[in-house]
Amino acid sequence: MNLTLKVWRQNGPQDKGRIETYPAAGIPEHCSFLEMLDIVNEKIINDGGEPIHFDHDCREGICGMCSLTINGVPHGQERGTTTCQVHMRKFRDGDTIWIEPFRAHAFPVIRDLIVDRNAFDRIVAAGGYIDVRTGSAVDANAIPIKKDDAESAFDAAACIGCGACVAACPNASAMLFVSAKVSHLAHLPQGQPEREKRALAMVRQMDSEGFGNCTNHYECEAACPKEISVDHIALLNRDYSKAVLAEQFV
Ligand code: FES
């Protein structure tokens, strides 16, 4: 396949950035999107240029590191797919592909297509954990959990923290991410003692990081590579409201 790439290049956080054009010639249709960028980078390096910087780690849809906006959509058009799992056979010979970083005020560009997503780590550090001493692992059957709750917890736990929800939202809201982390623990017995405290701390940290509010566009759910439902946001809103009320009566 022969393609034309329009790629966002930015030397650092202070640089204005610009789109540059690169030919991507002789790309095998069975290679992945990131492998296609590897091929393009090899040519850039051989020609004495600076390779395109982009994030990746597992390349298996697990780690959440890859973070490209492909033709205006975080992780591209394919539903439930991370950038690293996008394959070139989904494009047509002669296509022009626009590649940009995940864009959000709270995700400043570090270089080219790499953004700083440490804000997510700080949100999790604010409350996305179990503080109680849990001891050694108990037998799985010792704490019965209803099937619906187990499935909801598992669905929420599938969040890989990639940030596509933020990049897709017109408000750059992190509500889907935060709600997945809160909901995961809220559906399990171990998450109950700190449930409200957790919602309060994580939402406050999210606000302080500069993420926007949720106004029900549902773009986050559409872009999420793990197809996490906005239903978790409803749970987060309930827990957060209860926590705010409880705080006022303490
Ligand atoms: S590189 Fe790990 S999810 Fe894409």
mmCIF file of C-alpha atoms and ligand atoms in Angstrom:
data_model
loop_
_atom_site.group_PDB
_atom_site.id
_atom_site.type_symbol
_atom_site.label_atom_id
_atom_site.label_comp_id
_atom_site.label_asym_id
_atom_site.label_seq_id
_atom_site.Cartn_x
_atom_site.Cartn_y
_atom_site.Cartn_z
ATOM 1 C CA MET A 1 0.000 0.000 0.000
ATOM 2 C CA ASN A 2 1.089 3.551 -0.653
ATOM 3 C CA LEU A 3 -0.245 6.151 1.735
ATOM 4 C CA THR A 4 0.246 9.789 2.629
ATOM 5 C CA LEU A 5 0.601 10.658 6.302
ATOM 6 C CA LYS A 6 -0.202 14.065 7.749
ATOM 7 C CA VAL A 7 1.529 13.931 11.129
ATOM 8 C CA TRP A 8 1.542 16.346 14.062
ATOM 9 C CA ARG A 9 5.130 17.288 14.886
ATOM 10 C CA GLN A 10 5.951 19.265 18.013
ATOM 11 C CA ASN A 11 9.448 19.614 19.449
ATOM 12 C CA GLY A 12 8.323 20.077 23.040
ATOM 13 C CA PRO A 13 5.581 21.411 25.321
ATOM 14 C CA GLN A 14 6.405 25.027 24.447
ATOM 15 C CA ASP A 15 6.661 24.503 20.690
ATOM 16 C CA LYS A 16 3.652 25.581 18.615
ATOM 17 C CA GLY A 17 3.612 22.385 16.569
ATOM 18 C CA ARG A 18 2.680 21.816 12.939
ATOM 19 C CA ILE A 19 1.416 19.154 10.559
ATOM 20 C CA GLU A 20 4.062 17.581 8.322
ATOM 21 C CA THR A 21 3.527 15.318 5.326
ATOM 22 C CA TYR A 22 5.267 11.963 4.905
ATOM 23 C CA PRO A 23 4.871 9.351 2.193
ATOM 24 C CA ALA A 24 4.354 5.810 3.526
ATOM 25 C CA ALA A 25 5.306 3.622 0.579
ATOM 26 C CA GLY A 26 5.243 -0.154 0.273
ATOM 27 C CA ILE A 27 3.313 -0.746 3.500
ATOM 28 C CA PRO A 28 2.168 -4.396 3.883
ATOM 29 C CA GLU A 29 -1.594 -4.461 4.439
ATOM 30 C CA HIS A 30 -1.230 -6.979 7.275
ATOM 31 C CA CYS A 31 1.002 -4.827 9.429
ATOM 32 C CA SER A 32 -0.358 -2.859 12.348
ATOM 33 C CA PHE A 33 -0.688 0.906 12.465
ATOM 34 C CA LEU A 34 2.314 1.203 14.779
ATOM 35 C CA GLU A 35 4.372 -1.114 12.567
ATOM 36 C CA MET A 36 3.496 1.173 9.668
ATOM 37 C CA LEU A 37 4.882 4.104 11.697
ATOM 38 C CA ASP A 38 8.011 2.021 12.440
ATOM 39 C CA ILE A 39 8.547 1.597 8.691
ATOM 40 C CA VAL A 40 8.070 5.323 8.086
ATOM 41 C CA ASN A 41 10.439 6.137 10.972
ATOM 42 C CA GLU A 42 13.099 3.833 9.578
ATOM 43 C CA LYS A 43 13.046 5.784 6.338
ATOM 44 C CA ILE A 44 13.113 9.137 8.173
ATOM 45 C CA ILE A 45 16.141 7.987 10.211
ATOM 46 C CA ASN A 46 17.933 6.654 7.113
ATOM 47 C CA ASP A 47 17.385 10.037 5.475
ATOM 48 C CA GLY A 48 18.958 11.748 8.497
ATOM 49 C CA GLY A 49 15.707 13.105 9.962
ATOM 50 C CA GLU A 50 14.125 13.014 13.421
ATOM 51 C CA PRO A 51 11.754 10.057 13.803
ATOM 52 C CA ILE A 52 8.097 10.582 14.727
ATOM 53 C CA HIS A 53 7.770 10.144 18.491
ATOM 54 C CA PHE A 54 4.792 8.112 19.695
ATOM 55 C CA ASP A 55 3.849 6.135 22.810
ATOM 56 C CA HIS A 56 3.522 2.351 22.886
ATOM 57 C CA ASP A 57 4.388 -0.581 25.096
ATOM 58 C CA CYS A 58 2.524 -3.894 24.874
ATOM 59 C CA ARG A 59 1.159 -3.498 21.337
ATOM 60 C CA GLU A 60 -1.509 -5.999 22.400
ATOM 61 C CA GLY A 61 -4.331 -3.705 23.539
ATOM 62 C CA ILE A 62 -3.505 -4.192 27.222
ATOM 63 C CA CYS A 63 -1.334 -1.388 28.597
ATOM 64 C CA GLY A 64 -3.122 1.746 27.360
ATOM 65 C CA MET A 65 0.089 3.439 26.270
ATOM 66 C CA CYS A 66 -0.717 3.921 22.584
ATOM 67 C CA SER A 67 -2.622 7.127 22.101
ATOM 68 C CA LEU A 68 -3.011 8.366 18.556
ATOM 69 C CA THR A 69 -5.868 10.336 17.110
ATOM 70 C CA ILE A 70 -6.334 8.792 13.669
ATOM 71 C CA ASN A 71 -8.366 10.796 11.177
ATOM 72 C CA GLY A 72 -9.844 12.820 14.034
ATOM 73 C CA VAL A 73 -10.879 9.854 16.198
ATOM 74 C CA PRO A 74 -8.945 8.656 19.273
ATOM 75 C CA HIS A 75 -7.629 5.169 18.362
ATOM 76 C CA GLY A 76 -9.291 5.480 14.936
ATOM 77 C CA GLN A 77 -12.695 4.584 13.529
ATOM 78 C CA GLU A 78 -12.788 0.930 14.551
ATOM 79 C CA ARG A 79 -14.916 0.322 17.647
ATOM 80 C CA GLY A 80 -13.379 -1.307 20.712
ATOM 81 C CA THR A 81 -9.839 -1.144 19.335
ATOM 82 C CA THR A 82 -6.636 0.439 20.596
ATOM 83 C CA THR A 83 -4.270 2.156 18.158
ATOM 84 C CA CYS A 84 -1.843 -0.762 18.378
ATOM 85 C CA GLN A 85 -4.578 -3.176 17.283
ATOM 86 C CA VAL A 86 -5.559 -1.145 14.216
ATOM 87 C CA HIS A 87 -4.382 -2.899 11.061
ATOM 88 C CA MET A 88 -3.488 -1.340 7.742
ATOM 89 C CA ARG A 89 -5.913 -3.574 5.829
ATOM 90 C CA LYS A 90 -8.630 -1.266 7.197
ATOM 91 C CA PHE A 91 -7.265 1.509 4.980
ATOM 92 C CA ARG A 92 -7.225 1.764 1.193
ATOM 93 C CA ASP A 93 -4.246 2.155 -1.075
ATOM 94 C CA GLY A 94 -3.759 5.862 -1.763
ATOM 95 C CA ASP A 95 -5.422 7.020 1.471
ATOM 96 C CA THR A 96 -4.294 10.120 3.305
ATOM 97 C CA ILE A 97 -4.213 9.559 7.067
ATOM 98 C CA TRP A 98 -4.162 12.357 9.634
ATOM 99 C CA ILE A 99 -2.306 11.452 12.849
ATOM 100 C CA GLU A 100 -2.440 13.683 15.907
ATOM 101 C CA PRO A 101 -1.902 13.300 19.667
ATOM 102 C CA PHE A 102 -4.753 12.917 22.181
ATOM 103 C CA ARG A 103 -5.785 16.510 22.699
ATOM 104 C CA ALA A 104 -6.815 17.893 26.096
ATOM 105 C CA HIS A 105 -5.685 20.707 28.354
ATOM 106 C CA ALA A 106 -4.882 18.151 31.064
ATOM 107 C CA PHE A 107 -2.792 16.061 28.619
ATOM 108 C CA PRO A 108 0.002 18.453 27.550
ATOM 109 C CA VAL A 109 2.031 17.342 24.547
ATOM 110 C CA ILE A 110 5.514 16.186 25.518
ATOM 111 C CA ARG A 111 6.731 15.618 21.981
ATOM 112 C CA ASP A 112 5.015 14.947 18.632
ATOM 113 C CA LEU A 113 2.327 12.352 19.403
ATOM 114 C CA ILE A 114 3.271 11.728 23.039
ATOM 115 C CA VAL A 115 1.171 13.397 25.729
ATOM 116 C CA ASP A 116 1.620 13.535 29.481
ATOM 117 C CA ARG A 117 -1.151 11.432 31.064
ATOM 118 C CA ASN A 118 0.217 11.575 34.626
ATOM 119 C CA ALA A 119 -2.979 13.363 35.658
ATOM 120 C CA PHE A 120 -4.667 9.939 35.526
ATOM 121 C CA ASP A 121 -2.092 8.503 37.945
ATOM 122 C CA ARG A 122 -2.677 11.376 40.343
ATOM 123 C CA ILE A 123 -6.446 10.749 40.222
ATOM 124 C CA VAL A 124 -5.927 7.079 41.070
ATOM 125 C CA ALA A 125 -3.467 8.034 43.821
ATOM 126 C CA ALA A 126 -6.199 10.261 45.307
ATOM 127 C CA GLY A 127 -8.456 7.301 46.066
ATOM 128 C CA GLY A 128 -8.540 4.522 43.490
ATOM 129 C CA TYR A 129 -7.377 1.828 45.880
ATOM 130 C CA ILE A 130 -8.363 -0.217 48.944
ATOM 131 C CA ASP A 131 -6.794 1.183 52.100
ATOM 132 C CA VAL A 132 -7.826 -1.581 54.500
ATOM 133 C CA ARG A 133 -5.567 -4.438 55.436
ATOM 134 C CA THR A 134 -6.862 -7.316 53.365
ATOM 135 C CA GLY A 135 -4.470 -10.003 54.637
ATOM 136 C CA SER A 136 -3.655 -12.958 52.455
ATOM 137 C CA ALA A 137 -5.929 -14.013 49.637
ATOM 138 C CA VAL A 138 -9.048 -15.794 50.858
ATOM 139 C CA ASP A 139 -10.780 -18.620 49.086
ATOM 140 C CA ALA A 140 -12.737 -17.214 46.128
ATOM 141 C CA ASN A 141 -16.003 -18.671 47.435
ATOM 142 C CA ALA A 142 -15.642 -17.199 50.934
ATOM 143 C CA ILE A 143 -17.076 -13.797 49.937
ATOM 144 C CA PRO A 144 -20.091 -14.386 47.695
ATOM 145 C CA ILE A 145 -20.597 -11.618 45.121
ATOM 146 C CA LYS A 146 -23.745 -11.415 43.011
ATOM 147 C CA LYS A 147 -23.165 -12.272 39.379
ATOM 148 C CA ASP A 148 -24.393 -8.866 38.157
ATOM 149 C CA ASP A 149 -22.020 -7.072 40.527
ATOM 150 C CA ALA A 150 -19.094 -9.288 39.586
ATOM 151 C CA GLU A 151 -19.723 -8.632 35.903
ATOM 152 C CA SER A 152 -20.101 -4.865 36.383
ATOM 153 C CA ALA A 153 -16.899 -4.746 38.440
ATOM 154 C CA PHE A 154 -15.103 -6.729 35.772
ATOM 155 C CA ASP A 155 -16.414 -4.511 32.947
ATOM 156 C CA ALA A 156 -15.223 -1.386 34.795
ATOM 157 C CA ALA A 157 -11.871 -2.985 35.615
ATOM 158 C CA ALA A 158 -11.245 -3.440 31.887
ATOM 159 C CA CYS A 159 -10.332 0.282 31.692
ATOM 160 C CA ILE A 160 -6.697 0.536 30.582
ATOM 161 C CA GLY A 161 -6.442 4.259 31.342
ATOM 162 C CA CYS A 162 -5.466 5.220 27.810
ATOM 163 C CA GLY A 163 -7.284 8.577 27.885
ATOM 164 C CA ALA A 164 -9.267 8.128 24.664
ATOM 165 C CA CYS A 165 -12.418 9.086 26.620
ATOM 166 C CA VAL A 166 -10.861 12.449 27.450
ATOM 167 C CA ALA A 167 -9.603 13.043 23.909
ATOM 168 C CA ALA A 168 -13.012 12.205 22.427
ATOM 169 C CA CYS A 169 -15.051 14.395 24.788
ATOM 170 C CA PRO A 170 -15.765 17.969 23.638
ATOM 171 C CA ASN A 171 -15.297 18.987 27.298
ATOM 172 C CA ALA A 172 -12.146 16.865 27.745
ATOM 173 C CA SER A 173 -13.905 15.248 30.672
ATOM 174 C CA ALA A 174 -12.306 12.329 32.503
ATOM 175 C CA MET A 175 -15.618 11.114 33.940
ATOM 176 C CA LEU A 176 -15.597 7.768 32.117
ATOM 177 C CA PHE A 177 -12.102 6.975 33.392
ATOM 178 C CA VAL A 178 -12.849 8.075 36.970
ATOM 179 C CA SER A 179 -16.214 6.323 36.999
ATOM 180 C CA ALA A 180 -14.630 3.074 35.805
ATOM 181 C CA LYS A 181 -12.121 3.174 38.650
ATOM 182 C CA VAL A 182 -14.786 4.089 41.227
ATOM 183 C CA SER A 183 -17.358 1.615 39.912
ATOM 184 C CA HIS A 184 -14.896 -1.265 39.810
ATOM 185 C CA LEU A 185 -14.407 -1.040 43.581
ATOM 186 C CA ALA A 186 -17.971 0.079 44.372
ATOM 187 C CA HIS A 187 -19.321 -3.250 43.057
ATOM 188 C CA LEU A 188 -17.109 -5.300 45.380
ATOM 189 C CA PRO A 189 -17.400 -5.785 49.170
ATOM 190 C CA GLN A 190 -13.792 -4.712 49.684
ATOM 191 C CA GLY A 191 -14.584 -1.326 48.144
ATOM 192 C CA GLN A 192 -17.463 -0.434 50.483
ATOM 193 C CA PRO A 193 -15.708 1.052 53.579
ATOM 194 C CA GLU A 194 -14.134 3.899 51.572
ATOM 195 C CA ARG A 195 -16.696 4.120 48.805
ATOM 196 C CA GLU A 196 -17.902 7.692 49.314
ATOM 197 C CA LYS A 197 -14.529 9.027 50.395
ATOM 198 C CA ARG A 198 -13.063 7.549 47.222
ATOM 199 C CA ALA A 199 -15.616 9.175 44.902
ATOM 200 C CA LEU A 200 -15.127 12.540 46.562
ATOM 201 C CA ALA A 201 -11.319 12.451 46.469
ATOM 202 C CA MET A 202 -11.072 11.231 42.891
ATOM 203 C CA VAL A 203 -13.595 13.727 41.499
ATOM 204 C CA ARG A 204 -11.880 16.582 43.334
ATOM 205 C CA GLN A 205 -8.509 15.535 41.965
ATOM 206 C CA MET A 206 -10.022 15.242 38.480
ATOM 207 C CA ASP A 207 -11.374 18.797 38.758
ATOM 208 C CA SER A 208 -8.059 20.143 40.004
ATOM 209 C CA GLU A 209 -6.257 18.575 37.036
ATOM 210 C CA GLY A 210 -8.290 20.711 34.616
ATOM 211 C CA PHE A 211 -10.547 18.075 33.062
ATOM 212 C CA GLY A 212 -13.965 19.309 31.959
ATOM 213 C CA ASN A 213 -17.396 18.240 33.124
ATOM 214 C CA CYS A 214 -19.574 15.533 31.618
ATOM 215 C CA THR A 215 -22.520 16.885 29.642
ATOM 216 C CA ASN A 216 -23.722 13.528 28.269
ATOM 217 C CA HIS A 217 -22.235 13.532 24.772
ATOM 218 C CA TYR A 218 -21.333 9.811 25.110
ATOM 219 C CA GLU A 219 -18.334 10.290 22.820
ATOM 220 C CA CYS A 220 -16.235 8.721 25.578
ATOM 221 C CA GLU A 221 -18.130 5.432 25.383
ATOM 222 C CA ALA A 222 -17.869 5.415 21.574
ATOM 223 C CA ALA A 223 -14.095 5.955 21.662
ATOM 224 C CA CYS A 224 -13.287 3.638 24.570
ATOM 225 C CA PRO A 225 -11.244 0.680 23.280
ATOM 226 C CA LYS A 226 -12.681 -1.435 26.105
ATOM 227 C CA GLU A 227 -16.260 -0.263 25.396
ATOM 228 C CA ILE A 228 -16.839 0.862 28.969
ATOM 229 C CA SER A 229 -20.409 2.013 29.471
ATOM 230 C CA VAL A 230 -21.449 5.506 30.548
ATOM 231 C CA ASP A 231 -23.673 3.731 33.107
ATOM 232 C CA HIS A 232 -20.629 3.831 35.368
ATOM 233 C CA ILE A 233 -20.794 7.638 35.253
ATOM 234 C CA ALA A 234 -24.322 7.462 36.692
ATOM 235 C CA LEU A 235 -22.990 5.386 39.592
ATOM 236 C CA LEU A 236 -20.153 7.848 40.152
ATOM 237 C CA ASN A 237 -22.595 10.775 40.173
ATOM 238 C CA ARG A 238 -24.731 9.018 42.794
ATOM 239 C CA ASP A 239 -21.761 8.174 45.012
ATOM 240 C CA TYR A 240 -20.324 11.666 44.654
ATOM 241 C CA SER A 241 -23.657 13.351 45.518
ATOM 242 C CA LYS A 242 -24.094 11.134 48.590
ATOM 243 C CA ALA A 243 -20.546 11.905 49.696
ATOM 244 C CA VAL A 244 -21.049 15.659 49.325
ATOM 245 C CA LEU A 245 -24.277 15.512 51.336
ATOM 246 C CA ALA A 246 -22.699 13.313 54.005
ATOM 247 C CA GLU A 247 -19.781 15.736 54.289
ATOM 248 C CA GLN A 248 -22.142 18.615 55.017
ATOM 249 C CA PHE A 249 -23.776 16.794 57.918
ATOM 250 C CA VAL A 250 -20.586 15.672 59.643
HETATM 251 S S1 FES B 1 0.538 -0.343 23.143
HETATM 252 FE FE1 FES B 1 -0.419 -1.256 24.893
HETATM 253 S S2 FES B 1 -2.529 -0.926 24.497
HETATM 254 FE FE2 FES B 1 -1.577 -0.214 22.678
#
